Tab-separated table of C-alpha atoms in Angstrom:
chain	number	residue	atom	x	y	z
A	14	MET	CA	0.014	0.026	-0.009
A	15	ARG	CA	2.809	2.376	0.974
A	16	ARG	CA	4.699	1.625	-2.216
A	17	LEU	CA	1.529	2.257	-4.339
A	18	LEU	CA	0.950	5.582	-2.607
A	19	ALA	CA	4.583	6.610	-3.118
A	20	LEU	CA	4.479	5.540	-6.700
A	21	ALA	CA	1.237	7.523	-7.334
A	22	LEU	CA	2.559	10.624	-5.684
A	23	PHE	CA	5.914	10.356	-7.576
A	24	ALA	CA	4.001	9.979	-10.799
A	25	MET	CA	1.877	13.079	-9.927
A	26	ALA	CA	4.887	15.091	-9.015
A	27	ASN	CA	6.694	14.202	-12.169
A	28	SER	CA	3.827	14.576	-14.507
A	29	ALA	CA	3.085	17.991	-12.946
A	30	HIS	CA	6.616	19.182	-13.539
A	31	ALA	CA	6.711	17.830	-17.123
A	32	GLY	CA	3.673	19.981	-18.144
A	33	HIS	CA	4.021	23.101	-16.047
A	34	ILE	CA	3.915	26.223	-18.308
A	35	LEU	CA	4.430	29.804	-17.149
A	36	VAL	CA	3.473	33.025	-18.966
A	37	ALA	CA	4.868	36.521	-19.009
A	38	ASP	CA	3.270	39.556	-20.709
A	39	LEU	CA	6.277	41.333	-22.221
A	40	SER	CA	4.144	43.754	-24.399
A	41	GLU	CA	4.854	46.641	-21.996
A	42	ALA	CA	8.578	46.026	-21.702
A	43	TYR	CA	9.429	49.657	-22.514
A	44	THR	CA	7.559	50.522	-19.252
A	45	HIS	CA	8.758	47.768	-16.984
A	46	SER	CA	12.289	47.281	-18.102
A	47	THR	CA	14.669	50.019	-16.689
A	48	ALA	CA	17.114	49.318	-19.524
A	49	LEU	CA	14.523	49.821	-22.282
A	50	SER	CA	12.921	52.868	-20.724
A	51	GLY	CA	16.455	54.336	-20.329
A	52	LEU	CA	17.252	53.449	-23.908
A	53	LEU	CA	14.044	55.245	-25.048
A	54	ASP	CA	15.233	58.371	-23.260
A	55	ALA	CA	18.701	58.093	-24.786
A	56	VAL	CA	17.345	57.698	-28.271
A	57	ASP	CA	15.112	60.732	-27.725
A	58	ALA	CA	18.051	62.760	-26.494
A	59	GLU	CA	20.165	61.742	-29.400
A	60	LEU	CA	17.439	62.634	-31.837
A	61	ALA	CA	17.125	66.089	-30.273
A	62	ARG	CA	20.887	66.454	-30.513
A	63	ILE	CA	20.884	65.649	-34.197
A	64	ARG	CA	18.210	68.160	-34.839
A	65	THR	CA	20.047	70.802	-32.797
A	66	GLU	CA	23.272	70.080	-34.664
A	67	TYR	CA	21.970	70.171	-38.197
A	68	GLN	CA	18.688	72.037	-38.321
A	69	PRO	CA	19.747	75.615	-37.542
A	70	GLU	CA	22.344	75.557	-40.403
A	71	ILE	CA	19.791	74.069	-42.744
A	72	ALA	CA	17.307	76.754	-41.722
A	73	LYS	CA	19.990	79.460	-42.248
A	74	LEU	CA	21.008	78.333	-45.679
A	75	GLN	CA	17.304	77.926	-46.776
A	76	SER	CA	16.752	81.484	-45.634
A	77	GLN	CA	19.755	82.630	-47.753
A	78	LEU	CA	18.452	80.646	-50.749
A	79	ARG	CA	15.048	82.461	-50.427
A	80	GLY	CA	16.833	85.775	-50.490
A	81	LEU	CA	18.534	85.175	-53.815
A	82	ASP	CA	16.989	86.107	-57.108
A	83	LYS	CA	16.931	83.954	-60.215
A	84	THR	CA	19.984	85.630	-61.777
A	85	GLN	CA	22.250	84.318	-58.984
A	86	SER	CA	22.010	80.715	-60.196
A	87	ALA	CA	25.591	79.826	-59.338
A	88	GLU	CA	25.123	80.948	-55.751
A	89	ARG	CA	21.789	79.231	-55.606
A	90	LEU	CA	23.322	75.998	-56.735
A	91	ARG	CA	26.157	76.256	-54.205
A	92	ILE	CA	23.705	76.765	-51.311
A	93	ALA	CA	21.461	73.937	-52.524
A	94	ARG	CA	24.390	71.542	-52.621
A	95	GLU	CA	25.379	72.608	-49.191
A	96	ILE	CA	21.868	71.963	-47.809
A	97	HIS	CA	21.966	68.542	-49.472
A	98	GLN	CA	25.351	67.747	-47.804
A	99	ILE	CA	24.056	68.737	-44.390
A	100	GLU	CA	20.794	66.824	-44.825
A	101	SER	CA	22.853	63.755	-45.909
A	102	ALA	CA	24.981	64.128	-42.786
A	103	ALA	CA	21.826	64.352	-40.653
A	104	GLU	CA	20.391	61.280	-42.284
A	105	ALA	CA	23.579	59.413	-41.773
A	106	ALA	CA	23.542	60.342	-38.089
A	107	GLU	CA	20.120	58.936	-37.860
A	108	VAL	CA	21.049	55.753	-39.470
A	109	ARG	CA	23.916	55.401	-37.026
A	110	LEU	CA	21.366	56.010	-34.175
A	111	ILE	CA	19.045	53.421	-35.644
A	112	GLU	CA	21.835	50.851	-35.799
A	113	ALA	CA	22.990	51.644	-32.231
A	114	ASN	CA	19.358	51.245	-31.092
A	115	GLN	CA	19.079	47.932	-32.764
A	116	ARG	CA	22.316	46.611	-31.036
A	117	ALA	CA	21.005	47.843	-27.712
A	118	ILE	CA	17.636	46.116	-28.245
A	119	ALA	CA	19.407	42.921	-29.177
A	120	THR	CA	21.262	43.122	-25.842
A	121	VAL	CA	17.948	43.543	-23.956
A	122	ASP	CA	16.310	40.695	-25.962
A	123	ALA	CA	19.135	38.371	-24.963
A	124	ALA	CA	18.630	39.408	-21.321
A	125	ILE	CA	14.937	38.854	-21.555
A	126	ASP	CA	15.540	35.378	-22.868
A	127	ALA	CA	17.942	34.717	-19.953
A	128	ALA	CA	15.444	36.092	-17.466
A	129	LYS	CA	12.634	33.949	-18.840
A	130	THR	CA	14.862	30.898	-18.743
A	131	ALA	CA	15.929	31.624	-15.104
A	132	VAL	CA	12.353	32.028	-13.902
A	133	ALA	CA	11.196	28.937	-15.593
A	134	GLU	CA	14.196	26.912	-14.220
A	135	ALA	CA	13.574	28.281	-10.743
A	136	GLU	CA	10.107	26.617	-10.843
A	137	SER	CA	11.153	23.559	-12.912
A	138	ALA	CA	8.674	24.675	-15.516
A	139	LEU	CA	8.506	23.174	-18.925
A	140	ALA	CA	8.587	26.627	-20.447
A	141	LEU	CA	7.817	30.347	-19.917
A	142	LEU	CA	5.979	31.679	-22.944
A	143	ASP	CA	5.333	35.206	-24.046
A	144	ARG	CA	1.660	35.962	-23.582
A	145	ASN	CA	1.600	36.949	-27.283
A	146	GLU	CA	2.358	33.368	-28.252
A	147	LEU	CA	-0.915	32.182	-26.658
A	148	LEU	CA	-4.490	32.436	-27.855
A	149	TYR	CA	-5.914	32.382	-24.345
A	150	VAL	CA	-4.743	32.303	-20.762
A	151	SER	CA	-7.125	31.716	-17.961
A	152	PRO	CA	-6.961	34.439	-15.342
A	153	ASP	CA	-7.094	31.632	-12.681
A	154	CYS	CA	-4.150	29.639	-13.878
A	155	GLY	CA	-1.734	31.092	-11.441
A	156	CYS	CA	0.929	31.007	-14.218
A	157	ASP	CA	1.564	34.716	-14.799
A	158	ARG	CA	5.220	35.477	-14.045
A	159	THR	CA	5.424	38.886	-15.673
A	160	ALA	CA	6.561	40.588	-12.451
A	161	ALA	CA	9.245	37.965	-11.794
A	162	VAL	CA	10.569	38.211	-15.352
A	163	PHE	CA	10.928	41.934	-15.173
A	164	ALA	CA	12.416	41.922	-11.661
A	165	ASP	CA	15.027	39.361	-12.919
A	166	LEU	CA	15.621	41.350	-16.092
A	167	ASN	CA	16.119	44.621	-14.159
A	168	ARG	CA	18.627	42.880	-11.889
A	169	ARG	CA	20.378	41.298	-14.841
A	170	LEU	CA	20.435	44.381	-17.042
A	171	PRO	CA	19.521	47.636	-15.171
A	172	SER	CA	20.599	49.753	-18.135
A	173	VAL	CA	21.883	49.378	-21.606
A	174	GLU	CA	24.351	51.687	-23.395
A	175	LEU	CA	23.469	53.317	-26.687
A	176	GLN	CA	26.774	52.864	-28.477
A	177	ILE	CA	26.846	55.093	-31.608
A	178	ASP	CA	29.587	54.777	-34.158
A	179	ARG	CA	30.890	58.289	-34.625
B	13	MET	CA	5.654	9.744	5.888
B	14	MET	CA	7.811	12.888	5.345
B	15	VAL	CA	8.753	11.520	1.908
B	16	TYR	CA	5.101	11.407	0.968
B	17	GLY	CA	4.664	14.934	2.230
B	18	VAL	CA	7.410	16.206	0.043
B	19	LEU	CA	6.144	14.306	-2.972
B	20	LEU	CA	2.562	15.582	-2.387
B	21	ALA	CA	3.839	19.161	-1.972
B	22	GLY	CA	5.758	18.886	-5.250
B	23	ALA	CA	2.753	17.444	-6.997
B	24	LEU	CA	0.407	20.333	-5.750
B	25	ALA	CA	2.889	23.093	-6.073
B	26	ALA	CA	3.292	22.706	-9.844
B	27	ALA	CA	-0.034	21.481	-11.149
B	28	PRO	CA	0.245	20.539	-14.783
B	29	THR	CA	-1.040	23.122	-17.152
B	30	ARG	CA	-4.046	22.087	-18.957
B	31	VAL	CA	-3.748	23.068	-22.652
B	32	VAL	CA	-5.978	22.969	-25.668
B	33	ILE	CA	-4.746	23.657	-29.100
B	34	VAL	CA	-6.660	25.832	-31.667
B	35	ASP	CA	-5.624	25.859	-35.316
B	36	ILE	CA	-6.545	29.461	-35.822
B	37	GLU	CA	-5.095	29.597	-39.373
B	38	ALA	CA	-7.413	26.662	-40.344
B	39	ILE	CA	-10.475	28.506	-38.982
B	40	GLU	CA	-9.464	31.669	-40.824
B	41	ALA	CA	-9.008	29.721	-43.980
B	42	ARG	CA	-12.363	27.966	-43.594
B	43	PHE	CA	-14.220	31.185	-43.132
B	44	GLY	CA	-12.107	33.216	-45.541
B	45	LEU	CA	-10.919	35.550	-42.776
B	46	SER	CA	-7.841	37.711	-42.960
B	47	SER	CA	-6.891	40.527	-40.698
B	48	GLU	CA	-4.974	42.098	-43.606
B	49	THR	CA	-7.953	42.498	-45.935
B	50	PRO	CA	-8.061	46.234	-46.749
B	51	ALA	CA	-11.365	48.066	-46.221
B	52	PRO	CA	-13.314	48.196	-49.469
B	53	ILE	CA	-13.746	51.470	-51.446
B	54	ALA	CA	-16.736	53.486	-50.116
B	55	GLY	CA	-19.914	53.082	-52.215
B	56	ASP	CA	-19.693	49.236	-52.661
B	57	SER	CA	-22.226	48.341	-49.964
B	58	GLY	CA	-22.002	44.597	-50.601
B	59	ALA	CA	-18.180	44.572	-50.201
B	60	GLN	CA	-18.443	46.827	-47.209
B	61	ALA	CA	-20.982	44.541	-45.454
B	62	GLN	CA	-18.810	41.550	-46.210
B	63	TRP	CA	-15.642	43.232	-44.879
B	64	GLN	CA	-17.535	44.280	-41.791
B	65	ARG	CA	-18.777	40.742	-41.149
B	66	GLN	CA	-15.099	39.472	-41.542
B	67	SER	CA	-13.986	42.182	-39.097
B	68	ASP	CA	-16.756	41.136	-36.620
B	69	MET	CA	-15.843	37.485	-36.911
B	70	LEU	CA	-12.250	38.183	-36.261
B	71	ASP	CA	-13.146	40.336	-33.206
B	72	ALA	CA	-15.224	37.526	-31.912
B	73	LEU	CA	-12.653	34.818	-32.165
B	74	PRO	CA	-10.645	35.492	-28.939
B	75	GLN	CA	-13.921	35.324	-26.924
B	76	LEU	CA	-14.966	32.060	-28.603
B	77	ILE	CA	-11.515	30.529	-28.049
B	78	ALA	CA	-11.701	31.649	-24.321
B	79	ALA	CA	-15.223	29.963	-24.089
B	80	ALA	CA	-14.019	26.791	-25.760
B	81	ALA	CA	-10.886	26.672	-23.480
B	82	GLU	CA	-13.047	27.223	-20.316
B	83	LYS	CA	-15.490	24.633	-21.396
B	84	ALA	CA	-12.516	22.138	-21.783
B	85	ASN	CA	-11.305	23.212	-18.336
B	86	ALA	CA	-8.029	24.432	-19.957
B	87	ASP	CA	-5.639	26.956	-18.544
B	88	MET	CA	-4.333	27.915	-21.900
B	89	ALA	CA	-5.090	27.742	-25.612
B	90	MET	CA	-2.264	27.798	-28.087
B	91	ARG	CA	-1.524	27.182	-31.750
B	92	PRO	CA	-0.603	23.477	-32.729
B	93	ALA	CA	2.926	24.725	-33.748
B	94	THR	CA	3.497	26.087	-30.257
B	95	ALA	CA	2.340	22.810	-28.571
B	96	LYS	CA	4.542	20.850	-31.013
B	97	ARG	CA	7.589	23.028	-30.140
B	98	LEU	CA	7.045	22.270	-26.484
B	99	GLY	CA	6.307	18.624	-27.019
B	100	ILE	CA	2.855	18.822	-25.469
B	101	ALA	CA	-0.002	16.512	-26.457
B	102	ALA	CA	-3.189	18.518	-26.051
B	103	ASP	CA	-6.840	18.225	-26.858
B	104	ASP	CA	-7.885	20.002	-30.119
B	105	ALA	CA	-10.479	22.705	-29.717
B	106	THR	CA	-10.420	23.763	-33.292
B	107	MET	CA	-13.743	22.177	-34.173
B	108	ALA	CA	-15.423	23.670	-31.081
B	109	VAL	CA	-14.265	27.137	-31.944
B	110	SER	CA	-15.209	26.709	-35.577
B	111	MET	CA	-18.688	25.493	-34.707
B	112	ALA	CA	-19.166	28.407	-32.232
B	113	LEU	CA	-18.236	30.818	-34.891
B	114	ALA	CA	-20.504	29.347	-37.409
B	115	GLU	CA	-23.295	29.486	-34.840
B	116	LYS	CA	-22.658	33.079	-34.087
B	117	PHE	CA	-22.468	34.060	-37.798
B	118	PRO	CA	-25.043	31.673	-39.366
B	119	GLU	CA	-25.152	33.569	-42.628
B	120	VAL	CA	-21.603	32.570	-43.506
B	121	ARG	CA	-21.959	28.867	-42.781
């Protein structure tokens, strides 16, 4: 009898572990991840810096261009070329920013994966899925580990650097 | 006795997740649904009504999936591909969802 009871409980314990699935809603990562919210601020600041660096000069040249009459075609062409060069430089700066942002996001994505794995392993769960992967999750399943994943993520990666190639 | 207690605690602490699979792509194909269908040009009332019905059916799907999962006493519903990736054998609620959708929108049956 004891053996049977032990066997049944052992089977229950094992089957439970084999099919235990956790969920985390990562859709608001930009709010809950300190690294991502910091990255957003850094990107905004860099965009503002690019605007400040290039826009006044472009505006000044555009004003000069408007002041020229049609007979001053050589001067008009020179200014137009200069505007184009500055706009190209601003676009190149934005491309470098986008690339730096993508690298930073890849770093955060890797940390999110590590956090998900750590939370799942801590509970011997089969998997920890992103809520977006699922069609339905019962509110009573007791499987939501969103807070635990973000807590782990913020410990693991409190911030991420926006490394822009200059 | 303590061993039984530990085993019981383990069994109860991590209750197995009850999963159903729903082949959402098959349902969309059966009913000709696509979330990427552009809204028809204004003036074509027939096309407008059809587009609106498609939109209503797509909107109804999450609720119908939830109802089918709850009826099956499931904690989660997922696509067959997700279940396959996890190596889970789960009951298939595709037919239940499909029938519920046909019942809710009898004109497209």
